[in-house]
Coordinates of C-alpha atoms in Angstrom, one line a residue:
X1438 CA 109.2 40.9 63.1
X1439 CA 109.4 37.4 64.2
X1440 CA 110.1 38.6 67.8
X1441 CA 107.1 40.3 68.0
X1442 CA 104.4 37.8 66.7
X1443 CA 106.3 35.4 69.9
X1444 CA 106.4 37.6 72.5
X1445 CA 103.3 39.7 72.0
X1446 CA 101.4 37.1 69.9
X1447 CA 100.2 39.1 67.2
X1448 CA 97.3 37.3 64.9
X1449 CA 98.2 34.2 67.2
X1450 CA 94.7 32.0 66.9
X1451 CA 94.9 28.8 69.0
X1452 CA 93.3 26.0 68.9
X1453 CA 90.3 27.5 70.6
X1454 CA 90.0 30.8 69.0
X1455 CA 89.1 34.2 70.9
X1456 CA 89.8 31.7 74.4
X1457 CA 93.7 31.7 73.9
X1458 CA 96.4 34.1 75.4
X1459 CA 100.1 34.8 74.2
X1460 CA 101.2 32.7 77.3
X1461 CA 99.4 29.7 76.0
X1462 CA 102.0 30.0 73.1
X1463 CA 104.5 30.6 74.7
X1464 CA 104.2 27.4 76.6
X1465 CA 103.3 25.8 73.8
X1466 CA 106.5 26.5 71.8
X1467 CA 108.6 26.6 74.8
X1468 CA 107.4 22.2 75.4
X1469 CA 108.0 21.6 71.4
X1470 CA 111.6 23.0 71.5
X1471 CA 112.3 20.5 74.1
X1472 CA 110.6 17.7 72.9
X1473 CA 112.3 18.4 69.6
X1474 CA 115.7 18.2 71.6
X1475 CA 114.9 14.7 72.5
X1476 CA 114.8 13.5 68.8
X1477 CA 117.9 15.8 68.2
X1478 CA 120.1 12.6 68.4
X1479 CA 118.1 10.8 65.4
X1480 CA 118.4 13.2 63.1
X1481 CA 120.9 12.6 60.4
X1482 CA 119.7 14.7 57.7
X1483 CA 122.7 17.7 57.6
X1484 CA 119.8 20.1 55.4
X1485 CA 117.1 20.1 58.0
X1486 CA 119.5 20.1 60.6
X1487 CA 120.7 23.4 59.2
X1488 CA 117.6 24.8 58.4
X1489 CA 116.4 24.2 61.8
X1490 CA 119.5 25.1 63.9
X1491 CA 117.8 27.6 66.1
X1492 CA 115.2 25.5 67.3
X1493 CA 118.3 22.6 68.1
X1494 CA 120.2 25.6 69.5
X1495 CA 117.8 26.6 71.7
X1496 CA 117.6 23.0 73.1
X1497 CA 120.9 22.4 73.4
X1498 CA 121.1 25.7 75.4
X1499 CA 118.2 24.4 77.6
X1500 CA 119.2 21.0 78.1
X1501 CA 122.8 22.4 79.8
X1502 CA 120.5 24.8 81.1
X1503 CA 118.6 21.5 82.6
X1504 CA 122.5 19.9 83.6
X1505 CA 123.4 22.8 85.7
X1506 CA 120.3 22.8 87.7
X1507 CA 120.9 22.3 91.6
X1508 CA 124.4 23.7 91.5
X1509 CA 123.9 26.9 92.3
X1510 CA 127.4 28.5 91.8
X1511 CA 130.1 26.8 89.7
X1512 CA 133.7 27.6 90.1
X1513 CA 134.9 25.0 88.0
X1514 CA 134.9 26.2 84.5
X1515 CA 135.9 22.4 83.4
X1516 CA 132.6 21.2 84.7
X1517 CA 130.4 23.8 83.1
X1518 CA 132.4 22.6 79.6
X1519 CA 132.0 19.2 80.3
X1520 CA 128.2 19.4 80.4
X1521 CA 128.1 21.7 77.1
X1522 CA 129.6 19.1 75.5
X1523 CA 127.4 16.4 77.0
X1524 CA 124.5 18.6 75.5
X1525 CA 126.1 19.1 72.5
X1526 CA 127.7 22.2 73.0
X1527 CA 131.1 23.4 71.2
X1528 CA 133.3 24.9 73.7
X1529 CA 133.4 28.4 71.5
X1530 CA 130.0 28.4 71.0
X1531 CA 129.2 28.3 74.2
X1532 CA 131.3 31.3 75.5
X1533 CA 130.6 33.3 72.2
X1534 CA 126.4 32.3 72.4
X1535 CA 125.0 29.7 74.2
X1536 CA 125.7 31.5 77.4
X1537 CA 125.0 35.1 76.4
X1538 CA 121.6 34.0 75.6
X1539 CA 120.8 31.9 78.8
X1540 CA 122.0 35.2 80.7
X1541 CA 119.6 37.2 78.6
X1542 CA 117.1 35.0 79.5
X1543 CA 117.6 35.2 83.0
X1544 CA 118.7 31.2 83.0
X1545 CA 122.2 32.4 84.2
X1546 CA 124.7 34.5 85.3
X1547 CA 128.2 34.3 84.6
X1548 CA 131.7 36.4 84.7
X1549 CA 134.8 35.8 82.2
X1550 CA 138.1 36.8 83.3
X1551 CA 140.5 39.1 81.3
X1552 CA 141.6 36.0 78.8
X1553 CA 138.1 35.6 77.9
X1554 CA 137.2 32.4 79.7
X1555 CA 134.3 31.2 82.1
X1556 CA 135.0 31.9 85.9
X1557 CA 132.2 31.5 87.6
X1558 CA 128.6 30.8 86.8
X1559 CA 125.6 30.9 88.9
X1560 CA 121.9 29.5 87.4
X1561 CA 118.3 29.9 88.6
X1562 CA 117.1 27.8 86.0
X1563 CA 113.1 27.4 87.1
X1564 CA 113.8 30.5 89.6
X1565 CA 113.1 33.2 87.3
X1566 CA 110.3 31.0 85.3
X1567 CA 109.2 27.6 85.0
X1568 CA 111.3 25.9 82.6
X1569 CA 108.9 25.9 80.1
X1570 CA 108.5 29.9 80.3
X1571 CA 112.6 30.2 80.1
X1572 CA 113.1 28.0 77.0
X1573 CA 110.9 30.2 75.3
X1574 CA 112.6 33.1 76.3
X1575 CA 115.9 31.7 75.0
X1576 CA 113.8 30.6 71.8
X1577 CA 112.9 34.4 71.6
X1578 CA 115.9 35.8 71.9
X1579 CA 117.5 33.4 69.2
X1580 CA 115.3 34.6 66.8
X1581 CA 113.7 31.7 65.0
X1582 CA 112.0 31.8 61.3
X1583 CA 108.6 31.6 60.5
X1584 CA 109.4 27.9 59.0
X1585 CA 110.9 26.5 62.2
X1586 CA 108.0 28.6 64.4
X1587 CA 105.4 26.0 62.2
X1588 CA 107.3 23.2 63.2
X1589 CA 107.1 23.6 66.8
X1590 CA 103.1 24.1 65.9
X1591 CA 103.4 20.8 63.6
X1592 CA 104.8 19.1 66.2
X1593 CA 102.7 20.7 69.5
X1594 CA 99.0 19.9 67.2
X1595 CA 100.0 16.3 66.1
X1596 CA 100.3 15.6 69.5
X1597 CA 96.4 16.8 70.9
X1598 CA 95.0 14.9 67.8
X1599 CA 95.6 12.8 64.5
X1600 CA 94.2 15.1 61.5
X1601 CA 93.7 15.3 57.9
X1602 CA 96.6 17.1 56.3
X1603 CA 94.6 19.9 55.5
X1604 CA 93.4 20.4 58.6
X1605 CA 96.1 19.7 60.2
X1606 CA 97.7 22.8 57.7
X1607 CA 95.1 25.1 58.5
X1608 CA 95.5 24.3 62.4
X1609 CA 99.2 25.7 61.5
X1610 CA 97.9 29.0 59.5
X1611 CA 95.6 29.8 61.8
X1612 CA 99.2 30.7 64.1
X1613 CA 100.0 33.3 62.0
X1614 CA 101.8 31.7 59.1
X1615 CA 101.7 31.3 55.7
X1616 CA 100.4 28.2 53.9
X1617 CA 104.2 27.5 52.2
X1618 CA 105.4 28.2 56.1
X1619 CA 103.1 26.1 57.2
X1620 CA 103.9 23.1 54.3
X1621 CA 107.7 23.4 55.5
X1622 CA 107.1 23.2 59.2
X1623 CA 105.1 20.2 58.2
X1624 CA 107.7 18.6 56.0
X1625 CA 110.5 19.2 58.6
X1626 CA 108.4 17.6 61.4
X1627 CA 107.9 14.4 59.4
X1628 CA 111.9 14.5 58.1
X1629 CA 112.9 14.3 62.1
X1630 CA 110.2 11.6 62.3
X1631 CA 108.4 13.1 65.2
X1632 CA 105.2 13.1 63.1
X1633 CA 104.2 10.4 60.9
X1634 CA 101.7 10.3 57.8
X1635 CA 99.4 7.3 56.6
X1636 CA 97.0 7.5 53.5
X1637 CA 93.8 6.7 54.3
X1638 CA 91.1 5.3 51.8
X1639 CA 88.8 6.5 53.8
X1640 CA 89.2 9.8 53.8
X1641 CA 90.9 10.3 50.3
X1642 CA 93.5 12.3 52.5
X1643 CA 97.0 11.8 54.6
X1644 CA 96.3 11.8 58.2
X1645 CA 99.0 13.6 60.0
X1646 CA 99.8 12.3 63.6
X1647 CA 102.6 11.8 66.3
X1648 CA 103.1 7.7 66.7
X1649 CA 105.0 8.7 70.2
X1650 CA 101.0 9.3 71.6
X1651 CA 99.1 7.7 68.8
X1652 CA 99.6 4.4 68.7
X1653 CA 96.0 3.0 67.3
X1654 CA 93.0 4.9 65.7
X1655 CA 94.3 7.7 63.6
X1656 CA 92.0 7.3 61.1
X1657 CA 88.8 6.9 63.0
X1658 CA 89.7 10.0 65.2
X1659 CA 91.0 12.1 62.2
X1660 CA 87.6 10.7 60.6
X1661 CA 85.5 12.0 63.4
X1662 CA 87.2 15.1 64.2
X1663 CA 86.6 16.3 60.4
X1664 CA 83.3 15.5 60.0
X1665 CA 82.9 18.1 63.5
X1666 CA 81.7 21.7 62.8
X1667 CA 84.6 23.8 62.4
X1668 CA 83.8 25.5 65.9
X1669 CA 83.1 22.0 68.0
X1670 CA 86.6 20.7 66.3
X1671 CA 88.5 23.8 67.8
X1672 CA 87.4 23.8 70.8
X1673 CA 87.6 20.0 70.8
X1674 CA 91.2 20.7 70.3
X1675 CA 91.6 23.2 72.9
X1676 CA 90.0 20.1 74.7
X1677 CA 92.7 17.7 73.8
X1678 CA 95.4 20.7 74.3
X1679 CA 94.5 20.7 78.0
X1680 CA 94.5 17.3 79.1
X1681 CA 98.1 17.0 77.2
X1682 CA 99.9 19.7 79.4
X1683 CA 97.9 19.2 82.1
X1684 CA 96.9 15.2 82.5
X1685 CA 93.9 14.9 85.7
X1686 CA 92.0 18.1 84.8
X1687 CA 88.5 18.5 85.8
X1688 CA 86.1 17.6 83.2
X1689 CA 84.4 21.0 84.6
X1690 CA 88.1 22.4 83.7
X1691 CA 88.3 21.9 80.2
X1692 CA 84.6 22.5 79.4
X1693 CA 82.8 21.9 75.8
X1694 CA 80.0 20.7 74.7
X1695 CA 79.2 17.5 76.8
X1696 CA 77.9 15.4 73.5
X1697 CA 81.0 16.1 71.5
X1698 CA 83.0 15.0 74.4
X1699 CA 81.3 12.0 75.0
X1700 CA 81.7 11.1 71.6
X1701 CA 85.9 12.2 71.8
X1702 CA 86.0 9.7 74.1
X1703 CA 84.1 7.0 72.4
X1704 CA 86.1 7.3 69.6
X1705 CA 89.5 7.1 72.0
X1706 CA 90.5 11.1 71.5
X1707 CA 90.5 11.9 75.0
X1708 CA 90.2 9.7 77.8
X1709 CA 88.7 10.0 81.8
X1710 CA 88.3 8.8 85.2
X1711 CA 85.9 9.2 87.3
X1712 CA 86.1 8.9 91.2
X1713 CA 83.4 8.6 93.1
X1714 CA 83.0 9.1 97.1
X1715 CA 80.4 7.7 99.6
X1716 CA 81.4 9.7 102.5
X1717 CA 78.7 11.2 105.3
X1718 CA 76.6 9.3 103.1
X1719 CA 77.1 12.0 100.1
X1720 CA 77.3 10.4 96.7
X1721 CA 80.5 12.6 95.3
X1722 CA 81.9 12.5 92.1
X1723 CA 84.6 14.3 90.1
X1724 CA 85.8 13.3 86.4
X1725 CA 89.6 13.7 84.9
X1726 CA 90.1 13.9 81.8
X1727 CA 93.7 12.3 80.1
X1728 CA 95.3 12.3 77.1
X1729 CA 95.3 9.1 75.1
X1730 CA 97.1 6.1 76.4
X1731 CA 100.8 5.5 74.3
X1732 CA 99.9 2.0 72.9
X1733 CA 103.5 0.1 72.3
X1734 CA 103.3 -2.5 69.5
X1735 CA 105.2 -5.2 71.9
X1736 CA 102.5 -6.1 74.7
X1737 CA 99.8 -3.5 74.1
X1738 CA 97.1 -5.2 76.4
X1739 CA 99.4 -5.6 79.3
X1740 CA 101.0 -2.0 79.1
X1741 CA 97.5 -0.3 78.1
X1742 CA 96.0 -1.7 81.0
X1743 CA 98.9 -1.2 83.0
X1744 CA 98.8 2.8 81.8
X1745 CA 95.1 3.0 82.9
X1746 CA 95.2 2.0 86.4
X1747 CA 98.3 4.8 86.8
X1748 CA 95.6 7.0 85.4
X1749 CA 93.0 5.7 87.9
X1750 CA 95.2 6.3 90.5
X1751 CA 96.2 9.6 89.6
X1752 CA 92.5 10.9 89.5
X1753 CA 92.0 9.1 92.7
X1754 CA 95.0 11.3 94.5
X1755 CA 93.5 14.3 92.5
X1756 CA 89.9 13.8 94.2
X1757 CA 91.4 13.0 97.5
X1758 CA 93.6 16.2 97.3
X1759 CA 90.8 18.5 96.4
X1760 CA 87.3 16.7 97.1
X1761 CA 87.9 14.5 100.0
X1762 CA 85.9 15.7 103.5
X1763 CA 88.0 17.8 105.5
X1764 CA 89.1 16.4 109.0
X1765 CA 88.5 13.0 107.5
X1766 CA 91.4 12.4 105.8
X1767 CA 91.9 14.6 103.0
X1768 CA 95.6 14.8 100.8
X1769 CA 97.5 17.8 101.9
X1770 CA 100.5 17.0 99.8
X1771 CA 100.3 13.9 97.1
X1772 CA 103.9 13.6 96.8
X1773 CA 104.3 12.7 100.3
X1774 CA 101.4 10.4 100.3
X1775 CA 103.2 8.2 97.3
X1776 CA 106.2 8.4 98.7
X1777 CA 105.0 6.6 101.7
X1778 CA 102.9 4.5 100.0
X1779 CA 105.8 3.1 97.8
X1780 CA 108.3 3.1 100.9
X1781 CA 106.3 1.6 103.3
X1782 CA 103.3 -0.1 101.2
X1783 CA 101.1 1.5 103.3
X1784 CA 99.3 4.9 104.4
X1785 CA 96.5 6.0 107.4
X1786 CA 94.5 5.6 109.4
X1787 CA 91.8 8.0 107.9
X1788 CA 88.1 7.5 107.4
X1789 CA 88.3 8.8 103.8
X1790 CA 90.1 5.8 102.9
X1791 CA 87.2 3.9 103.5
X1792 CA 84.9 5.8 101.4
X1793 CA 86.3 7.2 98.6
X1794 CA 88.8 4.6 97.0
X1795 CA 86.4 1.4 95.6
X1796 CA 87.5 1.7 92.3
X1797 CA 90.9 1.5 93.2
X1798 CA 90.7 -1.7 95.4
X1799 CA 88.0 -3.3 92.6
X1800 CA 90.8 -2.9 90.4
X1801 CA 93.6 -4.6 93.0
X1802 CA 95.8 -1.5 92.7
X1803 CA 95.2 -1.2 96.8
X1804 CA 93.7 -2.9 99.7
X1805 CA 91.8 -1.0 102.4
X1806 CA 92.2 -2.4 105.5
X1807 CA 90.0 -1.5 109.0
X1808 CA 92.2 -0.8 111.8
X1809 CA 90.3 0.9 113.9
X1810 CA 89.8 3.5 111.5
X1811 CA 90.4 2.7 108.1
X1812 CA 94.4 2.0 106.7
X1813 CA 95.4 1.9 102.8
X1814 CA 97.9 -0.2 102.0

């Protein structure tokens, strides 16, 4: 049953076979329902709408889910209505299933009263899992087909990497699904237009891709990636997987061989930063690795550049988080330090500063100042 190959992932192969759990799908299906939600709105065609409703369901579900977070308890039935219809939410479908399922997947609680309506609700929406973790659960419980499972895969494999159509379908039927499932999961993903196709000469092939993180390069990537041993492209995938969900890991992190990584970045698959630190005379260093750039067609130098020093500073709040010196300065909590940096313009005095943060005053993004110690601003 379909519930079974989701929640105890049954002949699930990921993109970096024998290293993958069940969670790892989980969380990857649970991030493609909600991305798909966001393209909801733009798509017009009534067939694939219907042969996808459980996926839009499920996001509609979550993105109420989403509206009701931080209220705790609601007494006001009007207001719980009002944001099902603001997530596209019929008022009957939401008593009759939208909020059964959210209960069942520990999003909510709720009471009717004797006439059947909403009385109260209470949520705990990222309480009893991270969002991620509860949309799947609600995706679980809806029960989706195989067809709409390989879209949420379509659209989750587009996004590590641009691929030839076949290996973007195999990358699908290595999930568990058939190669007609995986042809209509395909098909759907480029009818909502979250993945888009080009022909290349090149490669006598389509190259599959999603424009929203590719904006240049398909080709040459999809070029290099197939040319890979089939065991250096999946764990170069697993590779990519990791610096999509989680942008600033450690190049130690997400492992692989270091020549096929080099040449990933060469050819603009993955991207890094490296930080390096001069304190107690040490010569520290620590690499973090980041999914490609988005390119936009309107100014691309200004925003690329613009979308690399955010990068650079990133890694540079990573290293000072988890390889500055202690007692010198090192980031107990980043959200406070950026905070303060964007409220007052300036952070310190800490000797860490002084060491550890050339790169990001070569590249004007701060100015360290002495002051007796050493001050950021």
């Amino acid at each position: 049953m379909i519930r079974h190959t989701l929640g105890m992932g049954a002949d699930i192969t990921m993109a970096n076979p024998g290293h993958q759990s069940p969670d790892a799908c989980q969380r990857r299906l649970g991030r493609a329902v909600l991305f798909l939600q966001q393209q909801a709105p733009l798509i017009t065609d009534n067939v694939v709408r219907a042969d996808i409703e459980t996926l839009l369901l499920a996001g509609q579900a979550m993105e109420l889910a989403s509206r009701l977070k931080g209220y705790r308890r609601i007494d006001n039935a009007e207001l719980v209505r009002q944001f099902a219809r603001q997530s596209g939410v019929p008022e009957r479908q939401l008593i009759s299933q939208v909020l059964p399922v959210l209960k069942q997947a520990d999003v909510i609680e709720y009471m009717l009263d004797t006439d059947g309506n909403l009385a109260h609700l209470e949520e705990v929406v990222g309480v009893t899992g991270n969002v991620i973790a509860q949309t799947f659960r609600v995706l679980d419980i809806l029960g989706p087909r195989n067809e709409e499972l390989a879209l949420l895969h379509s659209i989750e494999i587009a996004s590590w990497a641009p691929l030839t159509k076949t290996q973007h379908l195999d990358q699908i039927v290595r999930r568990g699904l058939t190669d007609a499932e995986a042809e209509r999961g395909l098909s759907y993903s480029l009818a909502v237009a979250i993945n888009r196709r080009i022909n290349s000469t090149e490669l006598n092939e389509e190259v599959i891709f999603n424009p929203h993180v590719w904006g240049t390069g398909q080709v040459q990537i999809a070029s290099f990636l197939r040319d890979l041993p089939p065991n250096e492209r999946d764990a170069l995938l697993g590779i990519c997987e990791i610096a999509t969900k989680s942008p600033g890991a450690t190049l130690e992190r997400v492992g692989g061989n270091s020549a096929v990584v080099a040449s990933a970045r060469k050819v603009g698959l993955i991207q890094a930063a490296t930080v390096k630190s001069s304190a107690l005379g040490q010569n520290l260093s620590q690499t973090y690795v980041f999914s490609p750039l988005i390119q936009t067609e309107d100014d691309q130098a200004t925003t690329t550049e613009a979308l690399h020093l955010r990068k650079l500073f990133l890694a540079h709040i990573l290293f000072g988080q988890e390889k500055a010196q202690l007692g010198l300065g090192r980031i107990m909590n980043p959200v406070a330090i950026v905070r303060k940096l964007l409220n007052t313009g300036e952070v310190g005095p800490a000797t860490n500063i002084g060491t550890d943060y050339h790169m990001l005053e070569a590249h004007d993004v701060v100015r360290v100042e002495e002051t007796g110690g050493a001050g950021l601003s």
